[in-house]
Tab-separated table of C-alpha atoms and ligand atoms in Angstrom:
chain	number	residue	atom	x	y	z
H	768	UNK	CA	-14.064	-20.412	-15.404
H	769	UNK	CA	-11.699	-23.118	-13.680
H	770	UNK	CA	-8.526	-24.662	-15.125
H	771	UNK	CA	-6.493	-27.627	-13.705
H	772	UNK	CA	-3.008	-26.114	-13.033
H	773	UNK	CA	-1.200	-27.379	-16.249
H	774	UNK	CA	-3.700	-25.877	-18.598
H	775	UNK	CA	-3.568	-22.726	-16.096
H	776	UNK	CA	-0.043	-21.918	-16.621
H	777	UNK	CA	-0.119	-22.773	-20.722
H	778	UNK	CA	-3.153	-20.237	-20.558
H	779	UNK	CA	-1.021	-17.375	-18.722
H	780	UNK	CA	2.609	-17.682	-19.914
H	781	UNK	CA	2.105	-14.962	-22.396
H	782	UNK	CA	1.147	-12.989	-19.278
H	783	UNK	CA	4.395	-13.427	-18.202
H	784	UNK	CA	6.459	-11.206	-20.810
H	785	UNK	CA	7.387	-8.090	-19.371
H	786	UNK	CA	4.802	-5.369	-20.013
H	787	UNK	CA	2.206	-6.837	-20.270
H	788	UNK	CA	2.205	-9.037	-16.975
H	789	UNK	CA	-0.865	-10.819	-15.700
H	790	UNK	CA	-0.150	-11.675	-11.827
H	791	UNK	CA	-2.825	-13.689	-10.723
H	792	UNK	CA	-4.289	-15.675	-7.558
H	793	UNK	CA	-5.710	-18.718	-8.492
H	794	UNK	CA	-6.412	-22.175	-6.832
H	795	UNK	CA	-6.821	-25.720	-8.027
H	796	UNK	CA	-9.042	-26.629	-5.594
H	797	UNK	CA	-12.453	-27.162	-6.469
H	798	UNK	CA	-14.171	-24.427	-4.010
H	799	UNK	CA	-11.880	-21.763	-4.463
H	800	UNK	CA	-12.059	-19.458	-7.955
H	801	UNK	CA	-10.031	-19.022	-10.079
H	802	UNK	CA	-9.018	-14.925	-9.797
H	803	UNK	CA	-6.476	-12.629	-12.209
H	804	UNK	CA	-5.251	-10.075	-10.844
H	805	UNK	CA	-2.708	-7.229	-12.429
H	806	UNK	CA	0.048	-5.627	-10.467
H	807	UNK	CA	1.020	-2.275	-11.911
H	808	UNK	CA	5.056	-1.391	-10.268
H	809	UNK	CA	6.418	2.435	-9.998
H	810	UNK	CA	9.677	0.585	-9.896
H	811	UNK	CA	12.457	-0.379	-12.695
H	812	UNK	CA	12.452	-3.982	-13.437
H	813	UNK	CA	16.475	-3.790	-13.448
H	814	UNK	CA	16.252	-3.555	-9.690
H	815	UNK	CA	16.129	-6.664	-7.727
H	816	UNK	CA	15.411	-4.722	-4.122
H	817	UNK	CA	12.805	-2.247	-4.904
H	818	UNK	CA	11.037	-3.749	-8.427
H	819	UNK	CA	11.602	-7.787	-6.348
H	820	UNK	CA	9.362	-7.077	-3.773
H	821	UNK	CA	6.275	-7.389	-6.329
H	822	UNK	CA	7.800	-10.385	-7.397
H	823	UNK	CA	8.536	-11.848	-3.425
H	824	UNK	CA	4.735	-11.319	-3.246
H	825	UNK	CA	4.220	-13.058	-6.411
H	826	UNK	CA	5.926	-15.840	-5.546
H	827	UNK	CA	4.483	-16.458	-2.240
H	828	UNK	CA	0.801	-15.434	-3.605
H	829	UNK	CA	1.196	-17.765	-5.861
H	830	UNK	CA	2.690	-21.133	-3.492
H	831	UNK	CA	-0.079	-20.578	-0.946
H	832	UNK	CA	-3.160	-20.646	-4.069
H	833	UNK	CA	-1.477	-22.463	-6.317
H	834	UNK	CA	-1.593	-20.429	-8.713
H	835	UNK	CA	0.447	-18.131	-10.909
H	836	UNK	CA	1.087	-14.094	-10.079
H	837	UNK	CA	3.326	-11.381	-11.635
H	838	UNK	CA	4.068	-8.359	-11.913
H	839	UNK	CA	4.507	-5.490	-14.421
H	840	UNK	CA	5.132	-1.639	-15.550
H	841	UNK	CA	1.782	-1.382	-16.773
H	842	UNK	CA	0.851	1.865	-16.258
H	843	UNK	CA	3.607	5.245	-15.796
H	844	UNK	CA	5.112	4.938	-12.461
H	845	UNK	CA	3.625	7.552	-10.923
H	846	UNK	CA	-0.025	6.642	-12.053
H	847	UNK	CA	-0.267	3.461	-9.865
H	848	UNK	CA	-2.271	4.964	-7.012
H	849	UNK	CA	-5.142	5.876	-9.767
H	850	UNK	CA	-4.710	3.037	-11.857
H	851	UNK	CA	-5.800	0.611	-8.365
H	852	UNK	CA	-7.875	2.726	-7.485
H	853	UNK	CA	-10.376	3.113	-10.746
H	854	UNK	CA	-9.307	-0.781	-11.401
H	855	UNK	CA	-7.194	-0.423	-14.377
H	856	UNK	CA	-4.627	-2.855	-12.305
H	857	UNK	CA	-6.041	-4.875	-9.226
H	858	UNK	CA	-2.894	-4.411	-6.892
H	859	UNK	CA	0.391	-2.073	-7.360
H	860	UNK	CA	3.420	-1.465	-6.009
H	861	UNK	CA	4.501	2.492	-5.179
H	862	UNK	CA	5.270	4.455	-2.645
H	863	UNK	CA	2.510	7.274	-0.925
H	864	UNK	CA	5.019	10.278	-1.612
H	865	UNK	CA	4.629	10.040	-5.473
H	866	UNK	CA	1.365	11.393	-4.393
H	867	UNK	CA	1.887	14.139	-2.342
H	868	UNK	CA	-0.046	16.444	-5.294
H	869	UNK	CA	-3.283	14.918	-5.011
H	870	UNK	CA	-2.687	14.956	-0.166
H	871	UNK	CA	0.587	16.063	1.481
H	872	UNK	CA	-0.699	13.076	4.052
H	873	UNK	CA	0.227	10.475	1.729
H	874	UNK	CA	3.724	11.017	2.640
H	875	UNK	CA	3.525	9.510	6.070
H	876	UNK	CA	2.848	6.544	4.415
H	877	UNK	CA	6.715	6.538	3.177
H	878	UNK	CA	8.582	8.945	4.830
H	879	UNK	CA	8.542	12.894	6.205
H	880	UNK	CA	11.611	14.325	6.488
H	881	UNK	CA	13.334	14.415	9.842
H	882	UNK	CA	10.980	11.479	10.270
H	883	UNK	CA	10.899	8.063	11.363
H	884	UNK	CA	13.728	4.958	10.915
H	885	UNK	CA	12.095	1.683	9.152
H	886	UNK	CA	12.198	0.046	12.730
H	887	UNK	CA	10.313	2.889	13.805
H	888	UNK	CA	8.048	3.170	10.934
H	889	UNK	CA	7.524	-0.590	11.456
H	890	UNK	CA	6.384	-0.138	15.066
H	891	UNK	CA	3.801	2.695	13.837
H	892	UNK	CA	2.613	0.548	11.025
H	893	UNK	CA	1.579	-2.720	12.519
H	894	UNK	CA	1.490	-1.962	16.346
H	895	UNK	CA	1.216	1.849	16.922
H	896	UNK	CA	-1.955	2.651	14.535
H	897	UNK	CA	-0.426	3.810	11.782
H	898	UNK	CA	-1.634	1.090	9.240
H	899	UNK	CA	-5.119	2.161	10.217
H	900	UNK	CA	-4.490	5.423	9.831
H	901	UNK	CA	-3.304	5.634	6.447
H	902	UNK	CA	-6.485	3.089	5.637
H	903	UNK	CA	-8.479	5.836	6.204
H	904	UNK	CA	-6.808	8.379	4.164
H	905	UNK	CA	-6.331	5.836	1.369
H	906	UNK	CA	-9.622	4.804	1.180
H	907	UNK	CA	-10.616	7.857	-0.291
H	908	UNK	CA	-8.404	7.003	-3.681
H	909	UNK	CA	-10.318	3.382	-3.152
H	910	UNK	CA	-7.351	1.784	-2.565
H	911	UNK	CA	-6.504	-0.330	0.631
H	912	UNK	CA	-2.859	-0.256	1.457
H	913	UNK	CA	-0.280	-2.573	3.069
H	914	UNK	CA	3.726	-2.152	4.063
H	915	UNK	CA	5.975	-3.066	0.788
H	916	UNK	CA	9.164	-3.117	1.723
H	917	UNK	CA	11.510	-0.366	3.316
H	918	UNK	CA	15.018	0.526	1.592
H	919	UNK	CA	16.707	1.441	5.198
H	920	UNK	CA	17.796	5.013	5.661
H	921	UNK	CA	18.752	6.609	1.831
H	922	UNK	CA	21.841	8.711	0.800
H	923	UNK	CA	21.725	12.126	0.174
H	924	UNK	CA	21.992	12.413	-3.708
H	925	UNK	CA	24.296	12.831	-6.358
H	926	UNK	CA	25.549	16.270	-7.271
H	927	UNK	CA	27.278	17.276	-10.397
H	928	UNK	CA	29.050	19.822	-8.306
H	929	UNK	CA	30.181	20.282	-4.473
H	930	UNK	CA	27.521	21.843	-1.944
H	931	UNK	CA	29.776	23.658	0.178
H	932	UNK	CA	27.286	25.995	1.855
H	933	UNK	CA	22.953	26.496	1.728
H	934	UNK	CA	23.833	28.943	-0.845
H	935	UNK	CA	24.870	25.952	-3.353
H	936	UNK	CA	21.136	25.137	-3.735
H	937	UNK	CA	19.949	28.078	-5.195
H	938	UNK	CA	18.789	27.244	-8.480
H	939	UNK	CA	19.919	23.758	-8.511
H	940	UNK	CA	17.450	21.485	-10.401
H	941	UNK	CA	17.284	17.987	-8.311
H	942	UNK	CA	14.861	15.000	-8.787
H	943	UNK	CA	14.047	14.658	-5.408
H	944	UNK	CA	9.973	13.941	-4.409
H	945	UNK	CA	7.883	14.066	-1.562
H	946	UNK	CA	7.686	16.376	1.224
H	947	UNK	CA	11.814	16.650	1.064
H	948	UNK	CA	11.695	18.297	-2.395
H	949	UNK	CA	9.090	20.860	-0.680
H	950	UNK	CA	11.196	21.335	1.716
H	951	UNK	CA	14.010	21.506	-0.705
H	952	UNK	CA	12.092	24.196	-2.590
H	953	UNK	CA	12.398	26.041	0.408
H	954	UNK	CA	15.857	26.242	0.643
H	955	UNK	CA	16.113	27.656	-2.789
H	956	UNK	CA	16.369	24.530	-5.083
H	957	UNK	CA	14.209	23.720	-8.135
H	958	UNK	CA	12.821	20.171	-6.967
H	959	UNK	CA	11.078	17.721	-9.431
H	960	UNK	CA	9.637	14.193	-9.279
H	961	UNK	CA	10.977	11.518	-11.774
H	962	UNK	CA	10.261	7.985	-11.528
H	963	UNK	CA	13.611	5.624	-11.666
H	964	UNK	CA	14.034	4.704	-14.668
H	965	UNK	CA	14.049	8.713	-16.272
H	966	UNK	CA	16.456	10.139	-13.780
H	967	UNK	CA	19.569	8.982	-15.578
H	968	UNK	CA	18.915	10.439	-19.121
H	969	UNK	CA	17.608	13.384	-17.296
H	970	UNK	CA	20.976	13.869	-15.611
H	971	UNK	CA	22.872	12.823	-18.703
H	972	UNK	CA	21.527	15.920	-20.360
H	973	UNK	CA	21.637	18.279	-17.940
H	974	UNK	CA	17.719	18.731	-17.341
H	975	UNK	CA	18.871	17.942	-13.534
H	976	UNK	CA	21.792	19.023	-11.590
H	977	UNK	CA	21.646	17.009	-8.669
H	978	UNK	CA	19.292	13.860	-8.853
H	979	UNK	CA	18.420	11.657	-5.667
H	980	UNK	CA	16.981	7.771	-5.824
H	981	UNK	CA	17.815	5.366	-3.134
H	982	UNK	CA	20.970	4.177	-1.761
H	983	UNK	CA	24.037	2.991	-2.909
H	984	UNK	CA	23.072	-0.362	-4.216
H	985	UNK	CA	20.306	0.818	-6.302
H	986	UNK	CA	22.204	4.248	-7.218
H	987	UNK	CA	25.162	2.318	-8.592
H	988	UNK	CA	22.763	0.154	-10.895
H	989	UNK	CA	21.211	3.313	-12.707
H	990	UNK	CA	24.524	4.534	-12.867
H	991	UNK	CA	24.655	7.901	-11.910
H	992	UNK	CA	28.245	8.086	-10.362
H	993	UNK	CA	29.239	8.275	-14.322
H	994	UNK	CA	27.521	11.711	-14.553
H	995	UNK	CA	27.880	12.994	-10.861
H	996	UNK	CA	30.771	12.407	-8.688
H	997	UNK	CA	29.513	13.807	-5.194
H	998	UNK	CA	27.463	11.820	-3.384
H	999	UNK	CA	26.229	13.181	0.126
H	1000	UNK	CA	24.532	11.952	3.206
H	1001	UNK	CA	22.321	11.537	5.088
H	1002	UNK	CA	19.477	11.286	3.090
H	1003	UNK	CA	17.237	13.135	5.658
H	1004	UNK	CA	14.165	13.072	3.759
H	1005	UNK	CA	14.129	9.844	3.924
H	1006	UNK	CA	15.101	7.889	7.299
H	1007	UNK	CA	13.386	4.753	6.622
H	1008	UNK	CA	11.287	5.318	3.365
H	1009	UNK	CA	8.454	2.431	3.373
H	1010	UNK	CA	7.216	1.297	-0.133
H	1011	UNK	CA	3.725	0.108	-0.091
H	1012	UNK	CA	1.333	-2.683	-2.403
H	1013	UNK	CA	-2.052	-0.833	-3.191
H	1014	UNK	CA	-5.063	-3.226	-3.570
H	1015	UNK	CA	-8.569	-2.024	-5.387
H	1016	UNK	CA	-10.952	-2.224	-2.512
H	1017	UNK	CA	-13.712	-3.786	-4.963
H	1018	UNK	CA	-10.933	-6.281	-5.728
H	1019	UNK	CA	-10.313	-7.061	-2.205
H	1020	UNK	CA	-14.097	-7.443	-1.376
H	1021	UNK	CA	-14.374	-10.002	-4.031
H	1022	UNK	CA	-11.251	-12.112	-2.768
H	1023	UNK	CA	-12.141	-15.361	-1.128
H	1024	UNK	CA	-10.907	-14.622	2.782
H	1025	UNK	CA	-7.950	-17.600	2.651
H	1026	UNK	CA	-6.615	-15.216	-0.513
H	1027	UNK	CA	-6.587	-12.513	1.539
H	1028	UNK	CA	-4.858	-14.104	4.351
H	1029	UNK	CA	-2.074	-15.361	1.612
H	1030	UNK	CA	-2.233	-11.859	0.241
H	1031	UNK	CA	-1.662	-10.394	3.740
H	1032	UNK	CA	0.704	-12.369	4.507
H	1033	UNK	CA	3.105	-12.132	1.412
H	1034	UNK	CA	2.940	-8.706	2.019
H	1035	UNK	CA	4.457	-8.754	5.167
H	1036	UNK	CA	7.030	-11.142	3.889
H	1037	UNK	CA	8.120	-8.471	1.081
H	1038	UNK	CA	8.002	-6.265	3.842
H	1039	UNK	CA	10.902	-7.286	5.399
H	1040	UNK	CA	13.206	-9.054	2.963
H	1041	UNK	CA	13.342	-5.732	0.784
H	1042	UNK	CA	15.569	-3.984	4.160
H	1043	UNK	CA	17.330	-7.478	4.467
H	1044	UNK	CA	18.400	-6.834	0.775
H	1045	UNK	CA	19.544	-3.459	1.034
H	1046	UNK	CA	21.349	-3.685	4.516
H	1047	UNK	CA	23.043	-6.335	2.773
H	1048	UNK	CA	23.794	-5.135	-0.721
H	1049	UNK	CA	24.534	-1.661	0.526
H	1050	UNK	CA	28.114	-1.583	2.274
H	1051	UNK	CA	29.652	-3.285	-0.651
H	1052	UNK	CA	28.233	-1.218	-3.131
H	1053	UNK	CA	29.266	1.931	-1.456
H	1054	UNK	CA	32.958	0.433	-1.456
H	1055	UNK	CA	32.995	-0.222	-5.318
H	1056	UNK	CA	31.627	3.541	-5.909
H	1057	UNK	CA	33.987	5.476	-3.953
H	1058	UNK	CA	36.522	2.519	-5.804
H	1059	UNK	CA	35.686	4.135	-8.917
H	1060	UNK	CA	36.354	8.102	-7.838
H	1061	UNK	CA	32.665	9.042	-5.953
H	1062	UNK	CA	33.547	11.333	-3.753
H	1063	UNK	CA	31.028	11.173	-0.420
H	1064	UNK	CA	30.448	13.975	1.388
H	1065	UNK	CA	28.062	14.799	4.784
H	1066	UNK	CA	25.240	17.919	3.812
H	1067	UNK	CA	26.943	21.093	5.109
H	1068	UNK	CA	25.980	21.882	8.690
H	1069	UNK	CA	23.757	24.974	7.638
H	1070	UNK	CA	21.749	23.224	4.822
H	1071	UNK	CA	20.957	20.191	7.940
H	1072	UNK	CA	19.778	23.066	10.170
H	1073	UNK	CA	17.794	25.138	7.687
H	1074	UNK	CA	15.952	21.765	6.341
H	1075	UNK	CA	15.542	21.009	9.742
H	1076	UNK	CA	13.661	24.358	10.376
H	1077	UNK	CA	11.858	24.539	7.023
H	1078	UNK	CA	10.608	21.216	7.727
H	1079	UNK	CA	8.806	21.893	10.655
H	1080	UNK	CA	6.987	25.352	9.107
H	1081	UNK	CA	6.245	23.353	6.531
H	1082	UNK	CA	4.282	20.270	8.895
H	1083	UNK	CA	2.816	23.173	11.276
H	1084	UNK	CA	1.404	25.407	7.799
H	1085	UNK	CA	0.205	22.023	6.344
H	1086	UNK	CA	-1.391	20.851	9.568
H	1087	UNK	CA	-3.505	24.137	9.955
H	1088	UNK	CA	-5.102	23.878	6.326
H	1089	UNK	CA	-5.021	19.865	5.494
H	1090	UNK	CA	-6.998	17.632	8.148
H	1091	UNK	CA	-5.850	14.770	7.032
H	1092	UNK	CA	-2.320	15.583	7.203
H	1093	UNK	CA	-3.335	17.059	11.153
H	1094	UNK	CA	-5.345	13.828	12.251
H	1095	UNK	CA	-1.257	11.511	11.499
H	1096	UNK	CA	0.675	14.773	12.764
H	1097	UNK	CA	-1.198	15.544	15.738
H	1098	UNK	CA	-3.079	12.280	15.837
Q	2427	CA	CA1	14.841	8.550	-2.336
């Protein structure tokens, strides 16, 4: 099926409406095919750095084909990884430590607490073996994965009430994923795994005491200084938390190799102008919210060194009993 580009874009615009987006890789040239391809996000639309990487790769996808690609919630936003990889979507946009139920390994492919910075996560990825690591381990989900963006080292969370000591946990509900909220769950806390756009209401009525998302930029869009007015750091679950685009491997088989390259490429792009956004976007942000009252505090120096130790059980029990998660830790 071909279409010149005019009738192209009057064919797709519906696909365009939130919801029910249609991003797609097409070309106008008349060896290339014409391809459709869906892009399920785990991310709220209302945020421009984590939800606008999908669209930077869009964008770019869809100068260097010439055709037209977008992105959408169209799947729950922690069902992305299965939705790529049985095909409902041909590409998404989520981050490996939503998954850490089906492989604690996925995680490396964000971040581990105590873990890496995004320049150092960077480094890993595309020149230390990283990247083909995680391949591996991702293409048992049949999914092949590439870098997404990185949000820079996060905050700490938002607590409806002061942590003055590790005892403060105990009991406290906090949306926190990953490895940190297993490591949080070790230190007495009740840790669950939200995506974005359900933390606030879940704060709002009291289902969560303490919530966590990403830094101040993002935090001060969902709004949760109205609800919780101590906000701590560092967020050290989370030094340089990489998101990452998923791709159907039967998809990618079937792309023409000059749509791969533009695919590769965009991703790369995304890559890096999500941390330009946040370093930017950050420091002014975190002025307006202590502006309006948020009180910032640094973790208490006995919950830093108990996570610290409870991380490390945690990597050296997981390591004995997971192989994946021993071939990244010890690789
Ligand atoms: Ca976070």
């Amino acid at each position: 099926m071909r279409f010149n580009r005019r009738d192209f874009l009057a064919a797709t615009g519906a696909a365009l409406l939130p919801l029910s987006a249609a991003p797609v890789v097409a070309a106008d040239s008349s060896t290339l095919p014409v391809v459709r391809w869906r892009l399920a996000s785990s991310f709220p639309k209302s945020l421009d750095t984590i939800y606008g990487a999908a669209e930077t790769l869009s964008k770019r996808v869809a100068a260097l084909t010439g055709g037209v690609f977008a992105a959408g919630d169209l799947v729950p936003g922690l069902q992305v990884l299965d939705a790529v990889g049985n095909g409902t979507a041909e590409c998404g946009h989520s981050a490996g430590y939503y998954y850490v139920g089906k492989n604690l390994a996925l995680a490396f492919d964000t971040a581990v607490p105590f873990g890496l910075t995004a320049r150092q996560q960077n480094a890993w990825m595309y020149a230390g073996g990283g990247l083909e690591l995680l391949r591996k381990l991702y293409a048992k989900y049949g999914v092949l994965q590439f870098p997404g963006g990185n949000t820079g080292t996060q905050m700490g969370g938002w607590f409806r009430n002061e942590i003055k000591s590790l005892a403060d946990l105990k009991g406290l509900k906090m949306r926190i994923p990953g490895l940190g909220g297993k490591v949080m769950a070790r230190l007495g806390a009740v840790p669950q795994t939200l995506p974005g756009g359900d933390i606030y209401p879940a704060l709002e009525r009291g289902a969560l005491d303490a919530a966590e998302w990403v830094g101040p930029y993002d935090d001060e869009k969902l709004g949760f200084q109205k609800i919780a007015k101590h906000y701590y750091y560092p967020g050290w679950w989370e030094g340089g938390p990489q998101l990452s685009f998923y791709v159907n491997q039967a998809s990618w088989r079937a792309l023409p190799e000059s749509y791969r390259q533009a695919f590769e490429v965009a991703t790369a792009e995304a890559n890096q102008l999500m941390l330009a956004q946040y370093d930017a976007k950050n420091p002014p942000a975190l002025l307006r919210l202590v502006g309006q009252g948020v009180k910032l505090h640094p973790y208490p120096k006995d919950v830093m060194l108990a996570a610290r130790r409870a991380t490390f059980e945690l990597y050296e029990e997981e390591a004995k009993i997971n192989p994946d998660f021993a071939a990244i830790y010890r690789p």
